Amino acid sequence: MIPLDQAVVARLESYGERFEVLVDPDQAMRIRQGEDVELEEVVAADSIFSNAAHAERASDESLLKVFKTTEFEPAALRIIKKGEIHLTSEQRRHLIAEKRNRVITFISRNAVNPQTGFPHPPQRIELAMEEARVSIDPFKSVDEQVKEVVKALRPLLPIRFEELRIAVKIPAEYAARAYEITTAGTLEQDEWQKDGSWIAVVRIPAGAQDEFYDLVNKVSKGNAETRIVERMS
């Protein structure tokens, strides 16, 4: 469990009853976004309160009325997932900044400028977000907000989400490390050649081109052959 001084209140009001759980805001957000997190890592106390500030516990009667159980875990999870999480100003700023960076990274990695075929640098995306006055919601998932952000940016930046299928050939002397390049994408097909070389087709987000080519060059000491087979929007 987390220390009490690091916890905030997650609150759910239903059927005229109020229920509160003390939670770590970052871990609670992970649960809200569908991640599998142990409840012990999220809560500061294994109690459901009607008023956490006064340490007043919710009655069994009220728990049964709303949750159909008096067990802590199912009730707490519902409060975290469906209720409101009350953050301090500092906690809110921290979560917004973290979520903003994740949105920027996602767009930079997965989208390109269709006029050039290259990804937009994160700094350019961030400046465009400031110009478009994009607001980030700390409680919405990255996937949800990427759609909203891209819609706001399109009048300022040409953006297209794209994946690449890239054919790669690694010479025999470097082929022992060939599978390392698949960490940058998805291996679609591969084959060992009679001369010991390795050929493959790897699918990557278009914005990850530099990362992928750097990895290929590292594995092959610059001796690999690569070719873009297909661009997929």
Short mmCIF file of C-alpha atoms in Angstrom, two decimals:
data_model
loop_
_atom_site.label_atom_id
_atom_site.label_comp_id
_atom_site.label_asym_id
_atom_site.label_seq_id
_atom_site.Cartn_x
_atom_site.Cartn_y
_atom_site.Cartn_z
CA MET A 1 0.00 0.00 0.00
CA ILE A 2 1.04 3.58 -0.59
CA PRO A 3 1.71 6.12 2.21
CA LEU A 4 -1.32 8.14 3.27
CA ASP A 5 0.43 11.44 2.57
CA GLN A 6 0.76 10.48 -1.11
CA ALA A 7 -2.89 9.54 -1.54
CA VAL A 8 -5.81 11.46 -3.02
CA VAL A 9 -9.52 10.75 -2.85
CA ALA A 10 -11.39 8.73 -5.46
CA ARG A 11 -15.11 9.43 -4.94
CA LEU A 12 -18.28 7.88 -6.31
CA GLU A 13 -21.76 9.14 -5.53
CA SER A 14 -24.68 6.83 -6.28
CA TYR A 15 -28.24 6.36 -5.02
CA GLY A 16 -27.77 9.20 -2.56
CA GLU A 17 -24.69 7.60 -1.03
CA ARG A 18 -21.05 8.75 -1.15
CA PHE A 19 -18.11 6.38 -1.25
CA GLU A 20 -14.42 7.29 -1.09
CA VAL A 21 -11.15 5.39 -1.44
CA LEU A 22 -7.65 6.75 -0.83
CA VAL A 23 -5.51 6.10 -3.91
CA ASP A 24 -2.25 6.87 -5.65
CA PRO A 25 -3.36 9.08 -8.59
CA ASP A 26 -0.85 7.66 -11.07
CA GLN A 27 -1.71 4.04 -10.31
CA ALA A 28 -5.44 4.80 -10.28
CA MET A 29 -5.08 6.29 -13.76
CA ARG A 30 -3.48 3.06 -14.95
CA ILE A 31 -6.54 1.13 -13.75
CA ARG A 32 -8.88 3.62 -15.47
CA GLN A 33 -6.96 3.10 -18.70
CA GLY A 34 -7.48 -0.68 -18.55
CA GLU A 35 -4.08 -1.77 -17.25
CA ASP A 36 -3.82 -4.76 -14.95
CA VAL A 37 -2.60 -3.32 -11.64
CA GLU A 38 -2.61 -4.98 -8.23
CA LEU A 39 -5.03 -3.06 -6.01
CA GLU A 40 -2.50 -3.09 -3.15
CA GLU A 41 -0.25 -0.89 -5.31
CA VAL A 42 -3.05 1.65 -5.72
CA VAL A 43 -4.71 2.17 -2.33
CA ALA A 44 -3.51 3.63 0.95
CA ALA A 45 -6.08 1.79 3.07
CA ASP A 46 -8.29 -1.23 2.50
CA SER A 47 -11.42 0.61 3.57
CA ILE A 48 -14.35 2.22 1.78
CA PHE A 49 -15.19 5.55 3.40
CA SER A 50 -18.26 7.75 3.33
CA ASN A 51 -15.94 10.62 4.32
CA ALA A 52 -12.23 9.82 4.11
CA ALA A 53 -11.18 13.16 5.64
CA HIS A 54 -13.00 12.23 8.85
CA ALA A 55 -12.16 8.51 8.61
CA GLU A 56 -15.89 7.68 8.47
CA ARG A 57 -16.38 4.23 6.94
CA ALA A 58 -19.26 3.45 4.62
CA SER A 59 -21.89 1.23 6.19
CA ASP A 60 -22.43 -2.34 5.06
CA GLU A 61 -26.01 -1.35 4.26
CA SER A 62 -24.93 1.38 1.85
CA LEU A 63 -22.30 -0.89 0.25
CA LEU A 64 -24.88 -3.61 -0.36
CA LYS A 65 -27.32 -1.04 -1.73
CA VAL A 66 -24.92 0.23 -4.40
CA PHE A 67 -22.33 -2.51 -4.98
CA LYS A 68 -24.32 -5.63 -3.98
CA THR A 69 -21.32 -6.65 -1.84
CA THR A 70 -19.41 -5.55 1.22
CA GLU A 71 -16.09 -6.84 -0.12
CA PHE A 72 -13.43 -4.16 -0.52
CA GLU A 73 -11.87 -5.04 -3.87
CA PRO A 74 -14.90 -5.01 -6.22
CA ALA A 75 -16.29 -1.88 -4.57
CA ALA A 76 -12.94 -0.07 -4.65
CA LEU A 77 -12.33 -0.94 -8.30
CA ARG A 78 -15.72 0.41 -9.29
CA ILE A 79 -15.08 3.64 -7.36
CA ILE A 80 -11.69 4.06 -9.06
CA LYS A 81 -13.01 3.26 -12.55
CA LYS A 82 -16.31 5.16 -12.42
CA GLY A 83 -15.78 7.87 -9.81
CA GLU A 84 -13.93 11.17 -9.72
CA ILE A 85 -10.29 11.37 -8.67
CA HIS A 86 -9.57 14.54 -6.74
CA LEU A 87 -6.07 15.82 -7.43
CA THR A 88 -4.00 18.58 -5.92
CA SER A 89 -2.93 21.33 -8.33
CA GLU A 90 0.61 19.93 -8.40
CA GLN A 91 -0.62 16.38 -9.07
CA ARG A 92 -2.85 17.62 -11.88
CA ARG A 93 0.02 19.57 -13.48
CA HIS A 94 2.26 16.51 -13.24
CA LEU A 95 -0.31 14.17 -14.82
CA ILE A 96 -1.12 16.65 -17.60
CA ALA A 97 2.58 17.10 -18.44
CA GLU A 98 3.16 13.34 -18.46
CA LYS A 99 0.08 12.68 -20.63
CA ARG A 100 1.05 15.53 -22.98
CA ASN A 101 4.50 14.01 -23.50
CA ARG A 102 2.97 10.59 -24.21
CA VAL A 103 0.59 12.08 -26.80
CA ILE A 104 3.46 13.94 -28.50
CA THR A 105 5.64 10.82 -28.54
CA PHE A 106 2.83 8.71 -29.98
CA ILE A 107 2.16 11.18 -32.82
CA SER A 108 5.85 11.63 -33.61
CA ARG A 109 6.40 7.87 -33.71
CA ASN A 110 3.32 6.85 -35.67
CA ALA A 111 2.60 9.74 -38.03
CA VAL A 112 4.47 11.44 -40.85
CA ASN A 113 4.34 14.58 -42.93
CA PRO A 114 2.73 13.21 -46.14
CA GLN A 115 4.55 15.88 -48.15
CA THR A 116 7.97 14.54 -47.17
CA GLY A 117 7.29 11.04 -45.84
CA PHE A 118 9.24 11.86 -42.67
CA PRO A 119 7.95 12.15 -39.10
CA HIS A 120 7.39 15.51 -37.44
CA PRO A 121 9.95 16.12 -34.65
CA PRO A 122 8.39 16.17 -31.17
CA GLN A 123 9.31 19.84 -30.74
CA ARG A 124 7.33 20.78 -33.87
CA ILE A 125 4.30 18.87 -32.64
CA GLU A 126 4.55 20.52 -29.22
CA LEU A 127 4.75 24.01 -30.74
CA ALA A 128 1.76 23.29 -32.96
CA MET A 129 -0.20 22.08 -29.93
CA GLU A 130 0.59 25.33 -28.15
CA GLU A 131 -0.44 27.35 -31.21
CA ALA A 132 -3.69 25.38 -31.50
CA ARG A 133 -4.24 25.78 -27.74
CA VAL A 134 -4.75 22.07 -27.28
CA SER A 135 -5.87 21.04 -23.80
CA ILE A 136 -4.87 17.68 -22.34
CA ASP A 137 -7.21 15.79 -20.04
CA PRO A 138 -5.25 13.81 -17.43
CA PHE A 139 -8.09 11.29 -17.14
CA LYS A 140 -8.51 10.41 -20.83
CA SER A 141 -6.42 7.70 -22.48
CA VAL A 142 -3.63 8.56 -24.93
CA ASP A 143 -5.57 6.89 -27.77
CA GLU A 144 -8.63 9.06 -27.15
CA GLN A 145 -6.64 12.26 -26.99
CA VAL A 146 -4.45 11.55 -30.01
CA LYS A 147 -7.57 11.68 -32.21
CA GLU A 148 -8.62 15.02 -30.71
CA VAL A 149 -5.11 16.49 -30.87
CA VAL A 150 -4.51 15.44 -34.49
CA LYS A 151 -7.85 16.99 -35.49
CA ALA A 152 -6.75 20.27 -33.90
CA LEU A 153 -3.28 20.12 -35.50
CA ARG A 154 -4.30 19.33 -39.08
CA PRO A 155 -4.93 23.00 -40.01
CA LEU A 156 -1.36 23.73 -38.88
CA LEU A 157 0.57 20.55 -39.74
CA PRO A 158 0.10 18.02 -42.55
CA ILE A 159 -0.24 14.71 -40.68
CA ARG A 160 -0.91 11.16 -41.82
CA PHE A 161 -0.71 8.00 -39.78
CA GLU A 162 1.29 5.44 -41.68
CA GLU A 163 3.16 2.15 -41.30
CA LEU A 164 6.02 0.87 -43.44
CA ARG A 165 6.88 -2.63 -44.55
CA ILE A 166 10.67 -2.76 -44.93
CA ALA A 167 12.70 -5.57 -46.47
CA VAL A 168 16.05 -6.15 -44.78
CA LYS A 169 19.05 -8.31 -45.66
CA ILE A 170 21.71 -8.91 -43.00
CA PRO A 171 25.03 -10.45 -44.20
CA ALA A 172 26.04 -13.83 -42.76
CA GLU A 173 28.78 -12.47 -40.52
CA TYR A 174 26.23 -10.35 -38.62
CA ALA A 175 23.18 -12.59 -38.92
CA ALA A 176 23.53 -14.04 -35.40
CA ARG A 177 22.16 -10.76 -34.05
CA ALA A 178 19.58 -10.29 -36.80
CA TYR A 179 16.49 -10.76 -34.67
CA GLU A 180 17.44 -7.71 -32.59
CA ILE A 181 15.99 -5.48 -35.29
CA THR A 182 12.49 -6.83 -34.64
CA THR A 183 12.39 -4.92 -31.33
CA ALA A 184 11.66 -1.79 -33.40
CA GLY A 185 8.67 -3.31 -35.21
CA THR A 186 6.80 -6.49 -36.10
CA LEU A 187 8.49 -9.34 -37.96
CA GLU A 188 6.16 -10.40 -40.78
CA GLN A 189 8.36 -12.93 -42.54
CA ASP A 190 11.98 -14.05 -42.54
CA GLU A 191 14.22 -16.60 -44.23
CA TRP A 192 17.78 -17.84 -43.89
CA GLN A 193 19.71 -17.94 -47.15
CA LYS A 194 22.17 -20.62 -48.27
CA ASP A 195 25.07 -18.22 -47.82
CA GLY A 196 24.11 -17.70 -44.16
CA SER A 197 22.57 -14.27 -44.65
CA TRP A 198 19.15 -13.41 -43.24
CA ILE A 199 16.34 -11.63 -45.05
CA ALA A 200 13.12 -10.38 -43.51
CA VAL A 201 10.17 -8.07 -43.88
CA VAL A 202 9.49 -5.93 -40.81
CA ARG A 203 6.49 -3.65 -40.26
CA ILE A 204 7.18 -0.47 -38.30
CA PRO A 205 5.38 2.81 -37.47
CA ALA A 206 6.46 5.36 -40.04
CA GLY A 207 7.75 7.69 -37.35
CA ALA A 208 10.13 5.00 -36.10
CA GLN A 209 12.23 4.96 -39.27
CA ASP A 210 15.30 6.56 -37.75
CA GLU A 211 15.20 4.23 -34.75
CA PHE A 212 14.81 1.21 -37.03
CA TYR A 213 17.64 2.15 -39.41
CA ASP A 214 19.94 2.99 -36.49
CA LEU A 215 19.27 -0.48 -35.05
CA VAL A 216 19.84 -2.20 -38.39
CA ASN A 217 23.14 -0.34 -38.84
CA LYS A 218 24.21 -1.18 -35.30
CA VAL A 219 23.51 -4.89 -35.80
CA SER A 220 25.19 -5.06 -39.22
CA LYS A 221 27.88 -2.40 -38.72
CA GLY A 222 26.35 -0.54 -41.66
CA ASN A 223 26.47 -3.52 -44.06
CA ALA A 224 22.76 -4.37 -44.25
CA GLU A 225 20.53 -3.74 -47.25
CA THR A 226 17.08 -2.19 -46.71
CA ARG A 227 14.19 -1.32 -48.99
CA ILE A 228 10.72 0.07 -48.31
CA VAL A 229 8.29 -2.47 -49.72
CA GLU A 230 5.03 -0.72 -48.92
CA ARG A 231 3.58 2.34 -47.22
CA MET A 232 0.31 1.64 -45.42
CA SER A 233 -2.01 4.44 -44.27
#
